[in-house]
Coordinates of C-alpha atoms in Angstrom, one line a residue:
Chain P
M524 CA 0.7 37.7 -12.7
E525 CA 2.3 36.8 -16.0
I526 CA 5.1 34.3 -15.5
I527 CA 7.5 33.0 -18.1
V528 CA 9.5 29.9 -17.4
C529 CA 12.4 29.3 -19.7
I530 CA 13.4 25.7 -20.0
R531 CA 16.1 23.8 -21.9
R532 CA 16.1 20.2 -23.3
A533 CA 19.1 18.4 -21.9
P534 CA 20.3 14.8 -21.3
T535 CA 18.9 13.1 -18.2
T536 CA 21.2 13.3 -15.3
D537 CA 22.1 9.6 -15.5
A538 CA 23.2 9.9 -19.2
R539 CA 26.7 8.9 -20.0
I540 CA 28.0 11.9 -21.9
K541 CA 30.8 11.4 -24.4
P542 CA 32.2 13.6 -27.1
A543 CA 30.8 13.2 -30.6
A544 CA 32.9 12.4 -33.7
D545 CA 33.5 16.1 -34.5
G546 CA 35.0 16.5 -31.0
K547 CA 33.1 19.7 -30.4
N548 CA 29.9 18.6 -28.8
Y549 CA 28.5 15.5 -27.0
D550 CA 27.2 12.5 -28.9
P551 CA 23.4 12.4 -28.6
A552 CA 23.3 8.7 -29.6
G553 CA 21.7 6.6 -26.9
I554 CA 20.9 9.6 -24.7
N555 CA 17.5 10.2 -23.1
F556 CA 16.5 13.9 -23.0
D557 CA 14.3 15.6 -20.4
I558 CA 13.8 19.1 -19.0
S559 CA 17.2 20.2 -17.7
E560 CA 17.2 19.3 -14.0
Y561 CA 17.3 22.8 -12.5
D562 CA 14.7 24.1 -14.9
K563 CA 12.2 21.8 -13.2
F564 CA 12.5 23.9 -10.0
A565 CA 11.8 27.0 -12.1
L566 CA 8.7 25.3 -13.6
E567 CA 7.4 24.3 -10.2
A568 CA 7.9 27.8 -8.8
G569 CA 6.1 29.4 -11.7
I570 CA 3.2 27.0 -11.4
E571 CA 3.0 27.4 -7.6
L572 CA 3.0 31.2 -7.9
K573 CA 0.3 31.1 -10.7
E574 CA -1.8 28.8 -8.5
K575 CA -1.4 31.1 -5.5
H576 CA -1.8 34.5 -7.2
G577 CA -3.7 33.8 -10.4
G578 CA -2.5 34.8 -13.9
K579 CA -0.7 32.7 -16.4
A580 CA 2.5 30.6 -16.6
T581 CA 4.0 30.3 -20.0
V582 CA 6.9 27.9 -20.8
L583 CA 9.4 29.0 -23.4
S584 CA 12.3 27.1 -24.9
L585 CA 14.7 27.3 -27.9
G586 CA 15.7 24.1 -29.8
P587 CA 14.6 21.5 -32.3
S588 CA 10.9 20.6 -32.8
A589 CA 11.5 17.6 -30.6
V590 CA 11.5 19.9 -27.6
S591 CA 7.7 19.9 -27.9
K592 CA 7.9 16.7 -25.7
E593 CA 9.4 18.7 -22.9
L594 CA 7.1 21.6 -23.4
R595 CA 4.1 19.3 -23.2
T596 CA 5.5 17.8 -20.0
A597 CA 5.6 21.4 -18.6
I598 CA 1.9 21.9 -19.8
A599 CA 1.0 18.6 -18.1
M600 CA 2.6 19.9 -14.9
G601 CA 0.4 23.0 -14.9
C602 CA 1.7 25.6 -17.3
D603 CA -1.0 27.3 -19.4
A604 CA 0.8 27.9 -22.7
A605 CA 4.0 26.9 -24.5
S606 CA 6.2 28.7 -27.0
L607 CA 9.1 27.2 -28.9
L608 CA 11.8 29.1 -30.8
V609 CA 12.7 26.5 -33.4
S610 CA 16.4 25.9 -34.2
D611 CA 18.3 22.8 -35.0
G612 CA 21.7 24.4 -34.3
N613 CA 23.9 24.5 -31.3
H614 CA 24.1 28.0 -29.9
D615 CA 26.2 29.6 -27.2
S616 CA 24.5 31.3 -24.2
W617 CA 24.6 34.7 -25.7
A618 CA 22.8 33.6 -28.9
V619 CA 20.1 31.7 -26.9
A620 CA 19.7 34.6 -24.5
S621 CA 19.3 37.1 -27.4
A622 CA 16.7 35.0 -29.1
L623 CA 14.7 34.4 -25.8
A624 CA 14.9 38.1 -24.9
A625 CA 13.6 39.2 -28.4
K626 CA 10.6 36.8 -27.9
I627 CA 10.0 37.8 -24.3
K628 CA 9.8 41.5 -25.3
T629 CA 6.7 40.6 -27.3
M630 CA 5.0 38.8 -24.4
P631 CA 3.6 40.3 -21.2
H632 CA 5.9 39.4 -18.3
D633 CA 6.0 40.1 -14.5
L634 CA 8.5 37.3 -13.6
L635 CA 11.0 35.4 -15.7
L636 CA 12.2 32.1 -14.2
F637 CA 15.2 30.0 -15.3
G638 CA 17.2 27.1 -13.9
W639 CA 20.4 28.4 -12.5
N640 CA 22.5 26.1 -14.7
S641 CA 21.9 23.7 -17.5
V642 CA 23.0 20.1 -16.9
D643 CA 24.7 19.9 -20.3
S644 CA 26.4 23.2 -21.3
Q645 CA 26.8 24.3 -17.6
S646 CA 27.3 27.9 -18.6
S647 CA 25.1 29.3 -15.8
A648 CA 24.6 32.4 -18.0
T649 CA 21.4 32.5 -19.9
G650 CA 19.1 33.9 -17.2
Q651 CA 21.5 36.7 -16.3
M652 CA 22.1 37.5 -19.9
V653 CA 18.3 37.8 -20.6
A654 CA 18.0 40.1 -17.6
E655 CA 20.7 42.3 -19.0
L656 CA 19.2 42.3 -22.4
L657 CA 15.8 43.3 -21.1
G658 CA 17.1 45.7 -18.5
L659 CA 15.8 43.8 -15.6
A660 CA 17.2 43.0 -12.2
C661 CA 18.3 39.4 -11.6
V662 CA 18.5 37.2 -8.5
S663 CA 20.4 33.9 -9.0
V664 CA 20.5 30.6 -7.2
A665 CA 17.2 31.1 -5.4
V666 CA 16.3 28.5 -2.8
A667 CA 13.1 30.2 -1.5
L668 CA 10.7 32.5 -3.3
E669 CA 7.6 34.4 -2.4
V670 CA 5.8 37.3 -4.2
K671 CA 3.9 40.0 -2.3
D672 CA 2.6 43.3 -3.6
G673 CA 4.7 43.2 -6.8
V674 CA 7.9 42.4 -4.9
A675 CA 9.7 39.1 -4.9
H676 CA 11.2 38.0 -1.6
V677 CA 14.0 35.6 -2.4
E678 CA 16.5 33.5 -0.4
R679 CA 19.6 32.7 -2.4
L680 CA 22.7 30.7 -1.7
A681 CA 25.7 32.9 -0.9
S682 CA 29.3 32.0 -0.2
G683 CA 30.2 29.8 2.7
G684 CA 26.8 28.1 2.7
N685 CA 25.1 31.3 4.0
R686 CA 21.6 32.2 2.8
E687 CA 21.1 35.8 1.6
R688 CA 17.6 37.3 1.8
V689 CA 16.9 39.8 -0.9
V690 CA 13.8 41.6 -2.3
V691 CA 13.4 42.6 -5.9
K692 CA 10.7 44.6 -7.5
L693 CA 9.0 42.9 -10.4
P694 CA 9.4 42.5 -13.3
A695 CA 12.7 40.6 -12.6
V696 CA 14.6 37.5 -13.5
I697 CA 15.2 34.7 -10.9
T698 CA 17.3 31.6 -11.5
C699 CA 16.3 28.6 -9.5
Q700 CA 18.4 26.1 -7.5
K701 CA 17.7 22.7 -6.0
G702 CA 15.9 23.1 -2.6
L703 CA 13.5 25.8 -3.8
N704 CA 10.7 23.2 -4.1
K705 CA 9.9 19.6 -5.0
P706 CA 8.9 19.6 -8.7
R707 CA 5.6 17.8 -9.3
Q708 CA 5.2 14.8 -11.5
P709 CA 2.8 15.4 -14.4
N710 CA -0.2 13.1 -14.3
M711 CA -2.0 11.2 -17.0
K712 CA -4.9 13.8 -17.3
G713 CA -2.3 16.5 -17.5
L714 CA -0.5 14.7 -20.3
M715 CA -3.9 14.2 -22.1
N716 CA -4.6 17.9 -21.7
A717 CA -1.1 18.7 -23.0
K718 CA -1.7 16.6 -26.1
K719 CA -4.4 19.1 -27.1
T720 CA -2.3 22.2 -26.5
V721 CA -1.1 24.0 -29.6
I722 CA 2.5 25.0 -29.2
D723 CA 3.3 28.5 -30.4
E724 CA 6.3 27.8 -32.8
S725 CA 8.3 30.4 -34.5
P726 CA 11.9 30.4 -36.0
A727 CA 14.6 31.2 -33.4
N728 CA 16.5 33.7 -35.5
A729 CA 19.4 33.4 -33.0
P730 CA 22.4 35.7 -33.7
A731 CA 25.8 34.3 -34.5
D732 CA 27.6 32.8 -31.5
G733 CA 30.2 34.9 -29.7
V734 CA 32.0 31.8 -28.4
T735 CA 33.5 29.0 -30.6
V736 CA 34.0 25.6 -29.2
L737 CA 37.4 24.3 -30.3
R738 CA 37.4 20.9 -28.7
M739 CA 35.6 18.8 -26.2
D740 CA 37.7 16.1 -24.5
P741 CA 36.6 13.3 -22.3
P742 CA 37.9 13.3 -18.7
P743 CA 41.1 11.3 -18.2
P744 CA 40.4 7.6 -17.5
R745 CA 40.4 6.8 -13.8
P746 CA 43.7 5.3 -12.7
A747 CA 43.7 1.6 -11.9
G748 CA 43.1 0.7 -8.3
K749 CA 45.9 -0.4 -6.0
I750 CA 46.0 -3.6 -3.9
V751 CA 48.0 -2.7 -0.8
G752 CA 48.4 -6.1 0.6
K753 CA 46.5 -8.9 2.4
G754 CA 45.3 -9.5 5.9
P755 CA 45.9 -7.2 8.9
E756 CA 49.1 -5.7 7.4
A757 CA 47.0 -4.3 4.5
A758 CA 44.9 -2.2 6.9
K759 CA 48.1 -0.7 8.3
A760 CA 49.4 0.1 4.8
L761 CA 46.0 1.4 3.7
V762 CA 45.9 3.8 6.7
G763 CA 49.4 5.0 5.9
L764 CA 48.5 5.7 2.3
L765 CA 45.3 7.5 3.3
R766 CA 47.2 9.7 5.8
N767 CA 50.4 10.4 3.9
E768 CA 49.5 10.1 0.2
A769 CA 45.8 10.9 -0.1
K770 CA 45.9 13.1 3.0
V771 CA 42.3 12.4 3.8
I772 CA 42.7 11.3 7.4
Chain F
M1318 CA 22.0 -0.1 -8.6
Q1319 CA 22.3 1.9 -11.8
N1320 CA 19.2 3.5 -13.4
F1321 CA 17.1 1.4 -15.7
E1322 CA 17.9 1.5 -19.4
S1323 CA 15.2 0.1 -21.5
P1324 CA 16.2 -2.2 -24.4
D1325 CA 14.9 -1.1 -27.8
F1326 CA 16.8 -3.2 -30.4
F1327 CA 14.3 -2.6 -33.2
N1328 CA 13.8 1.2 -32.5
L1329 CA 10.3 0.8 -31.4
D1330 CA 10.5 4.3 -29.9
D1331 CA 10.3 5.5 -33.5
V1332 CA 6.7 4.1 -33.9
L1333 CA 5.5 5.4 -30.5
S1334 CA 4.0 8.8 -30.6
E1335 CA 5.6 11.6 -28.6
D1336 CA 2.6 11.6 -26.2
D1337 CA 2.9 7.8 -25.6
R1338 CA 6.7 8.2 -24.9
N1339 CA 5.9 11.0 -22.5
V1340 CA 3.4 8.8 -20.7
R1341 CA 5.9 6.0 -20.5
D1342 CA 8.7 8.3 -19.2
T1343 CA 6.5 9.8 -16.7
V1344 CA 5.4 6.5 -15.3
R1345 CA 9.1 5.3 -15.4
G1346 CA 10.0 8.3 -13.2
F1347 CA 7.1 7.6 -10.9
V1348 CA 8.3 4.0 -10.4
D1349 CA 11.9 5.1 -9.8
S1350 CA 10.8 7.6 -7.2
N1351 CA 8.0 5.8 -5.5
V1352 CA 8.2 2.1 -6.1
M1353 CA 11.9 1.1 -6.2
P1354 CA 12.8 2.7 -2.9
V1355 CA 10.2 0.6 -0.9
I1356 CA 9.6 -2.5 -2.9
L1357 CA 12.3 -4.8 -1.4
D1358 CA 11.1 -4.2 2.1
H1359 CA 7.5 -4.8 1.2
Y1360 CA 8.4 -7.9 -0.7
E1361 CA 10.4 -9.3 2.2
A1362 CA 7.6 -8.4 4.7
G1363 CA 4.9 -9.8 2.4
T1364 CA 2.9 -6.5 2.4
F1365 CA 1.5 -4.3 -0.3
P1366 CA 3.1 -0.8 -0.4
T1367 CA -0.2 1.0 0.5
T1368 CA 1.5 4.4 0.5
I1369 CA 1.7 4.4 -3.2
I1370 CA -2.1 3.9 -3.7
P1371 CA -3.1 7.6 -3.4
K1372 CA 0.0 8.4 -5.6
L1373 CA -1.2 6.1 -8.3
G1374 CA -4.6 7.9 -8.1
E1375 CA -2.9 11.3 -8.4
L1376 CA -0.8 10.0 -11.3
G1377 CA -4.0 9.0 -13.1
V1378 CA -3.0 5.5 -14.2
L1379 CA -6.1 3.8 -12.8
G1380 CA -8.8 3.2 -15.5
A1381 CA -6.6 5.3 -17.7
T1382 CA -8.4 4.3 -20.9
L1383 CA -11.9 5.2 -19.6
P1384 CA -13.5 8.6 -20.5
E1385 CA -12.7 11.9 -18.8
E1386 CA -16.4 12.3 -17.9
Y1387 CA -15.9 9.6 -15.2
G1388 CA -12.7 11.2 -13.9
C1389 CA -10.4 9.1 -16.0
A1390 CA -7.7 10.1 -18.5
G1391 CA -9.2 8.8 -21.7
M1392 CA -5.9 7.5 -23.0
N1393 CA -5.2 5.1 -25.9
N1394 CA -4.3 1.4 -25.5
I1395 CA -0.6 1.8 -26.4
A1396 CA -0.2 4.3 -23.6
Y1397 CA -2.2 2.0 -21.3
G1398 CA 0.1 -0.9 -22.3
L1399 CA 3.2 1.2 -21.6
I1400 CA 1.8 2.2 -18.2
N1401 CA 1.6 -1.5 -17.4
Q1402 CA 5.1 -2.2 -18.7
E1403 CA 6.6 0.5 -16.4
L1404 CA 4.6 -0.5 -13.3
E1405 CA 5.7 -4.2 -13.7
R1406 CA 9.3 -3.1 -14.3
G1407 CA 8.9 -2.1 -10.7
D1408 CA 7.0 -5.1 -9.5
S1409 CA 4.3 -7.5 -10.7
G1410 CA 2.4 -6.9 -7.5
V1411 CA 2.1 -3.2 -8.2
R1412 CA 1.0 -3.8 -11.8
S1413 CA -1.5 -6.4 -10.6
F1414 CA -3.0 -3.8 -8.2
A1415 CA -3.5 -1.4 -11.1
S1416 CA -4.6 -4.1 -13.5
V1417 CA -7.3 -5.4 -11.2
Q1418 CA -8.5 -1.8 -10.3
S1419 CA -8.5 -0.8 -14.0
A1420 CA -9.4 -3.8 -16.1
L1421 CA -11.3 -6.1 -13.7
V1422 CA -13.3 -3.6 -11.7
M1423 CA -13.5 -0.2 -13.4
Y1424 CA -13.8 -1.7 -16.9
P1425 CA -16.9 -3.9 -16.1
I1426 CA -18.5 -1.1 -14.2
Y1427 CA -18.0 1.1 -17.3
A1428 CA -19.0 -1.6 -19.8
Y1429 CA -21.7 -3.5 -18.0
G1430 CA -22.8 -1.1 -15.3
S1431 CA -25.7 1.3 -14.9
E1432 CA -25.2 5.0 -15.1
E1433 CA -25.6 5.3 -11.4
Q1434 CA -22.9 2.6 -10.8
K1435 CA -20.5 4.4 -13.1
K1436 CA -21.0 7.8 -11.5
R1437 CA -20.7 6.5 -8.0
W1438 CA -17.7 4.3 -8.4
L1439 CA -15.5 5.3 -11.4
P1440 CA -14.4 8.8 -10.2
E1441 CA -13.7 7.3 -6.8
M1442 CA -11.7 4.5 -8.2
A1443 CA -9.8 6.6 -10.7
S1444 CA -8.5 8.8 -7.8
A1445 CA -7.8 5.7 -5.7
R1446 CA -10.2 6.9 -3.0
A1447 CA -12.0 3.5 -3.5
I1448 CA -10.2 0.2 -4.2
G1449 CA -11.8 -2.7 -6.0
C1450 CA -11.3 -6.5 -6.4
F1451 CA -12.6 -9.1 -8.8
G1452 CA -14.2 -12.3 -7.6
L1453 CA -14.4 -15.0 -10.2
T1454 CA -12.0 -17.8 -9.3
E1455 CA -13.2 -20.3 -6.6
P1456 CA -11.3 -22.8 -4.5
D1457 CA -12.3 -25.6 -6.9
F1458 CA -12.8 -23.7 -10.1
G1459 CA -10.0 -21.8 -11.8
S1460 CA -9.5 -22.6 -15.4
N1461 CA -13.2 -23.7 -15.7
P1462 CA -15.1 -20.8 -14.2
A1463 CA -18.4 -22.1 -15.7
G1464 CA -18.4 -24.6 -12.9
M1465 CA -18.6 -21.9 -10.2
I1466 CA -20.6 -22.8 -7.1
T1467 CA -21.3 -19.2 -5.8
R1468 CA -25.0 -18.5 -6.2
A1469 CA -27.2 -15.4 -6.0
V1470 CA -30.9 -15.9 -5.3
K1471 CA -33.5 -13.1 -5.7
D1472 CA -35.5 -12.2 -2.6
G1473 CA -37.7 -9.2 -3.1
K1474 CA -35.6 -6.3 -4.2
E1475 CA -32.3 -7.9 -3.0
W1476 CA -30.1 -10.7 -4.2
V1477 CA -28.8 -13.1 -1.5
I1478 CA -25.3 -14.4 -2.3
N1479 CA -23.6 -17.5 -0.9
G1480 CA -20.3 -19.0 -1.9
A1481 CA -16.6 -18.3 -1.8
K1482 CA -13.9 -16.9 -4.0
M1483 CA -10.1 -17.4 -3.8
W1484 CA -6.8 -15.9 -5.1
I1485 CA -8.4 -12.5 -5.1
T1486 CA -5.9 -9.7 -5.7
N1487 CA -6.6 -6.5 -3.6
G1488 CA -9.3 -8.5 -1.7
N1489 CA -8.3 -7.4 1.8
M1490 CA -8.0 -3.7 0.8
A1491 CA -11.1 -3.5 -1.4
D1492 CA -14.1 -1.2 -0.8
V1493 CA -16.0 -3.0 -3.5
A1494 CA -15.8 -6.5 -5.0
V1495 CA -17.1 -7.4 -8.5
V1496 CA -18.5 -10.8 -7.7
W1497 CA -19.7 -13.3 -10.4
A1498 CA -22.4 -15.7 -9.3
K1499 CA -25.0 -18.0 -10.9
T1500 CA -28.5 -16.9 -10.6
G1501 CA -30.0 -20.1 -12.0
G1502 CA -29.1 -23.8 -11.6
S1503 CA -25.6 -25.1 -10.7
D1504 CA -25.2 -26.3 -14.3
D1505 CA -26.4 -23.1 -16.0
P1506 CA -23.4 -20.8 -16.7
K1507 CA -25.6 -18.7 -18.8
S1508 CA -27.2 -17.4 -15.6
I1509 CA -23.9 -15.9 -14.3
R1510 CA -24.4 -12.3 -13.3
G1511 CA -22.0 -9.6 -11.9
F1512 CA -22.7 -7.9 -8.5
L1513 CA -21.1 -5.1 -6.7
V1514 CA -20.6 -6.3 -3.1
E1515 CA -19.5 -3.6 -0.8
K1516 CA -17.2 -3.7 2.2
G1517 CA -19.2 -4.1 5.4
M1518 CA -22.2 -5.8 4.0
P1519 CA -23.3 -8.3 6.6
G1520 CA -22.2 -11.8 5.8
Y1521 CA -19.3 -10.7 3.6
E1522 CA -15.9 -11.7 5.0
V1523 CA -12.4 -11.4 3.6
R1524 CA -9.3 -13.4 4.8
E1525 CA -5.8 -12.6 3.4
Q1526 CA -3.9 -15.5 2.0
K1527 CA -0.4 -15.4 3.6
K1528 CA 2.9 -17.4 3.2
K1529 CA 3.1 -16.9 -0.5
A1530 CA 6.5 -17.3 -2.1
S1531 CA 5.5 -15.2 -5.1
L1532 CA 3.7 -11.8 -5.5
R1533 CA 4.7 -11.1 -2.0
A1534 CA 4.1 -7.3 -2.4
S1535 CA 0.6 -7.9 -3.4
N1536 CA -2.6 -8.5 -1.4
T1537 CA -4.2 -11.9 -2.1
S1538 CA -7.4 -12.9 -0.3
E1539 CA -10.3 -15.3 0.0
L1540 CA -13.8 -13.8 0.0
F1541 CA -16.7 -15.6 1.8
F1542 CA -20.3 -14.9 1.2
S1543 CA -22.8 -16.1 3.8
D1544 CA -26.4 -14.9 3.0
V1545 CA -25.0 -11.5 1.8
R1546 CA -28.0 -9.3 0.8
V1547 CA -27.1 -7.1 -2.1
P1548 CA -29.6 -4.5 -3.4
E1549 CA -30.8 -5.2 -6.9
E1550 CA -29.3 -1.9 -8.2
N1551 CA -25.9 -3.5 -7.4
M1552 CA -26.2 -6.0 -10.2
F1553 CA -24.7 -5.2 -13.6
P1554 CA -27.7 -4.7 -15.9
K1555 CA -26.0 -5.1 -19.2
V1556 CA -24.3 -8.5 -19.2
E1557 CA -25.2 -12.2 -18.6
G1558 CA -23.2 -15.4 -18.8
L1559 CA -19.5 -16.1 -18.9
K1560 CA -18.8 -13.4 -21.5
G1561 CA -19.1 -10.8 -18.7
P1562 CA -16.1 -12.0 -16.7
L1563 CA -14.2 -13.2 -19.8
G1564 CA -14.6 -9.7 -21.3
C1565 CA -12.9 -8.3 -18.3
L1566 CA -10.1 -10.9 -18.5
T1567 CA -9.3 -10.0 -22.1
Q1568 CA -8.7 -6.4 -20.9
A1569 CA -6.5 -7.5 -18.0
R1570 CA -4.6 -10.0 -20.1
Y1571 CA -3.8 -7.2 -22.6
G1572 CA -2.2 -5.3 -19.8
I1573 CA -0.3 -8.3 -18.6
A1574 CA 1.2 -8.9 -22.1
W1575 CA 2.8 -5.5 -21.8
G1576 CA 3.5 -5.7 -18.1
A1577 CA 5.5 -8.9 -18.3
L1578 CA 7.8 -7.2 -20.8
G1579 CA 8.6 -4.7 -18.1
A1580 CA 9.8 -7.3 -15.7
A1581 CA 11.8 -9.0 -18.5
M1582 CA 13.4 -5.7 -19.5
A1583 CA 14.4 -5.0 -15.9
C1584 CA 16.0 -8.5 -15.6
F1585 CA 17.9 -8.1 -18.9
D1586 CA 19.1 -4.7 -18.0
I1587 CA 20.4 -5.7 -14.6
A1588 CA 22.1 -8.9 -16.0
K1589 CA 23.7 -7.0 -18.8
K1590 CA 25.2 -4.4 -16.4
Y1591 CA 26.3 -7.0 -13.9
C1592 CA 28.1 -9.0 -16.6
A1593 CA 29.9 -5.9 -17.8
E1594 CA 31.4 -5.3 -14.4
R1595 CA 31.9 -8.8 -13.0
I1596 CA 35.4 -10.1 -13.8
V1597 CA 35.7 -13.8 -14.4
F1598 CA 38.9 -15.5 -15.6
G1599 CA 40.5 -12.2 -16.1
K1600 CA 37.9 -10.5 -18.2
P1601 CA 34.3 -9.2 -17.8
L1602 CA 31.7 -11.9 -17.7
A1603 CA 30.1 -10.1 -20.7
G1604 CA 33.2 -10.9 -22.8
H1605 CA 32.6 -14.7 -22.5
Q1606 CA 30.8 -16.5 -25.3
T1607 CA 28.3 -18.2 -23.0
T1608 CA 27.2 -14.9 -21.6
Q1609 CA 26.8 -13.3 -24.9
H1610 CA 24.8 -16.2 -26.2
K1611 CA 22.4 -15.8 -23.2
L1612 CA 22.1 -12.0 -23.6
A1613 CA 21.5 -12.4 -27.4
K1614 CA 18.7 -14.9 -26.8
M1615 CA 17.1 -12.8 -24.0
L1616 CA 17.2 -9.6 -26.1
T1617 CA 15.8 -11.5 -29.1
E1618 CA 12.8 -12.8 -27.1
I1619 CA 12.2 -9.4 -25.5
T1620 CA 12.2 -7.7 -28.9
K1621 CA 9.8 -10.2 -30.3
G1622 CA 7.5 -9.7 -27.3
Q1623 CA 7.7 -5.9 -27.8
L1624 CA 6.7 -6.2 -31.3
L1625 CA 3.8 -8.5 -30.4
A1626 CA 2.5 -6.1 -27.7
W1627 CA 2.9 -3.0 -29.9
R1628 CA 0.9 -4.6 -32.7
L1629 CA -1.7 -5.9 -30.3
G1630 CA -2.1 -2.3 -29.0
V1631 CA -2.5 -0.9 -32.6
L1632 CA -5.2 -3.6 -33.2
K1633 CA -7.0 -2.7 -30.0
D1634 CA -7.0 1.0 -30.8
Q1635 CA -8.4 0.2 -34.2
G1636 CA -11.1 -2.0 -32.7
K1637 CA -9.8 -5.1 -34.5
M1638 CA -8.2 -7.0 -31.6
N1639 CA -9.7 -10.4 -30.7
H1640 CA -9.3 -12.5 -27.6
F1641 CA -7.3 -15.2 -29.4
Q1642 CA -4.6 -12.6 -30.2
V1643 CA -4.6 -11.5 -26.5
S1644 CA -4.1 -15.1 -25.5
M1645 CA -1.1 -15.4 -27.7
A1646 CA 0.5 -12.2 -26.5
K1647 CA -0.2 -13.0 -22.8
M1648 CA 1.1 -16.6 -23.2
N1649 CA 4.2 -15.6 -25.1
N1650 CA 5.2 -12.5 -23.2
V1651 CA 4.8 -13.9 -19.7
G1652 CA 6.5 -17.2 -20.9
I1653 CA 9.6 -15.4 -22.3
A1654 CA 9.7 -13.0 -19.3
L1655 CA 10.0 -15.9 -16.9
D1656 CA 12.6 -17.5 -19.1
V1657 CA 14.5 -14.2 -19.2
A1658 CA 14.3 -13.9 -15.5
R1659 CA 15.5 -17.4 -14.8
V1660 CA 18.5 -17.0 -17.1
A1661 CA 19.3 -13.6 -15.7
R1662 CA 19.1 -15.1 -12.2
E1663 CA 21.6 -17.7 -13.2
M1664 CA 24.0 -15.2 -14.8
L1665 CA 24.3 -13.3 -11.5
G1666 CA 25.3 -16.6 -9.7
A1667 CA 24.8 -16.4 -5.9
N1668 CA 24.0 -12.7 -6.2
G1669 CA 21.1 -13.6 -8.3
I1670 CA 19.2 -14.9 -5.3
M1671 CA 19.6 -11.6 -3.4
L1672 CA 16.6 -9.3 -3.3
E1673 CA 18.9 -6.2 -3.8
Y1674 CA 19.5 -7.4 -7.4
H1675 CA 15.7 -7.6 -8.0
I1676 CA 15.8 -10.5 -10.5
I1677 CA 14.8 -13.2 -8.1
R1678 CA 11.8 -11.0 -7.0
H1679 CA 10.7 -10.7 -10.7
M1680 CA 11.3 -14.4 -11.3
C1681 CA 9.2 -15.5 -8.3
N1682 CA 6.5 -13.0 -9.3
L1683 CA 6.4 -14.2 -12.9
E1684 CA 5.6 -17.8 -11.7
S1685 CA 2.2 -16.5 -10.6
V1686 CA 1.7 -14.2 -13.6
K1687 CA 2.3 -17.2 -15.8
T1688 CA -0.6 -19.1 -14.4
Y1689 CA -3.0 -16.4 -13.3
E1690 CA -5.5 -14.9 -15.8
G1691 CA -5.3 -18.1 -17.8
T1692 CA -2.5 -20.6 -17.7
N1693 CA -0.4 -21.2 -20.8
D1694 CA -2.2 -24.4 -21.3
V1695 CA -5.6 -22.6 -21.4
H1696 CA -4.3 -19.9 -23.7
S1697 CA -2.8 -22.5 -26.1
L1698 CA -6.3 -24.2 -26.2
A1699 CA -7.8 -20.8 -27.1
I1700 CA -5.3 -20.4 -29.9
G1701 CA -5.8 -24.0 -30.9
Q1702 CA -9.6 -23.4 -31.2
S1703 CA -8.9 -20.3 -33.3
I1704 CA -6.7 -22.4 -35.6
T1705 CA -8.9 -25.5 -36.0
G1706 CA -12.4 -24.2 -35.2
L1707 CA -12.7 -27.0 -32.7
S1708 CA -13.0 -26.6 -28.9
A1709 CA -10.6 -28.8 -26.9
F1710 CA -11.8 -27.4 -23.6
G1711 CA -13.3 -30.1 -21.3

């Protein structure tokens, strides 16, 4: 089975994101980057399926050359090959999906895996757009995945916390959600192996963005806390406020 | 507790390779997931977190610089240093476990051992299926190992070992002990040889040393040898004299020079964040001159220590490092780490003594790290010898 896992380089989940001076993107200063959190579930799923069914798992990304660090982590986890579409620019989901789809068309593929959402742009769009551009079916927010006889059996999160069970004939696109698996940690031997891997780099040639960011504003500062009194009377006042003002009890 | 942010005031990340940073970040993630959630309970209980042992093997950090043909990762020394830094950011006891396994047991097997010894033990130890300990120090001989009493006498195709070793990390958990013993007279340190003593050999007993106030999440034991018969193929064939154990200690001290920085960086990060949030006299503690003076001094010392460790790693990878340089780096970095931990402890006031803030644990651990693997006094004598050409030992 030929599996392609698309990953994005994004700030770590504990990063403190604040708008950059241009007010249109976040300021990368002091931020640590990693594989976007949900993409790790896609990577683990791709590697597990390859280990079970044989074939090849290729990791694909679009971004600056520095993304090679995240690609090597994916190799260290167990991917067999890595491709990078090099671009230093910021692109919207459509531009990224277009460039990825153009590259994927040149690669053998039975299954395309994505994280359901990226932790920075939070557009939740790229996987579905790639499916559309390639004319493939797409199952989103997968929390369980098995492949048998060329068909993917997927459980996905539906409204109301329900789990929907679907089947989709491969090739198809599946976007992955937390709960699908427990992403493995790369080990030192894997990292040493990844060091020797040649990353297939080519220019991204992403089309122009369809969406223009006008402004990125920080969230409003949290209002100051309120001291409602001292001693037993404070408890009574606090309960009153929780019941009547905050309406949480 | 917020996630760890590592201080990098002189942009040392820029001189680390992408691969080395990847190693560091991977081990950092491992420590966050596997060490931090359990370390306080183990420290309080005085037990080593044994559940992480197979995970350390799986991670591949044990004997990480040794070749792939023996099941190891074949990494460079900067990466190895960063592994130690991250493990000790978790706990000095965890780093000690890995240091002993890697530098004091796997290294001598690799450097001094026979091919059979390497093939038998190194893959097992890299994967943590076998654990090792290192027996050099004795109850009455620490800084002067040449005086050791433990003796090995040849009897046919076996060596018969008698003696005792003390302060042995991993002792109670070890499947194999690297034991150094005199094969000649009691005043003949040139006759010191290394032996692989295996768990279960008749006459070999181990007793854990309890009631420690430092390195509580680490196993420390006494080893006793009473007519222990060891086959001759268990002796290291390639080294004689004190240079055998001292060569191992140079490897271990290199790791400690990096490891202590991890503990210092953790204490600095915790104190910095605490002072940003703690309001005193109407403003954050961090806004007071006395606090800023302390933070500036701590960061300056950590930065100097980082530069020392990094340069030592470059020299080691180039094959140019000498043991005097290792003495300076170990002495300095553990010394400043303990100073940083003590100041950080003070900055947190009463909270500083609580295990949940981690600093007191690092501080107590570093008291041991400062004196094991060569006290500061011993290291200063080594450096003094390098400066003057005169030995002041003895």
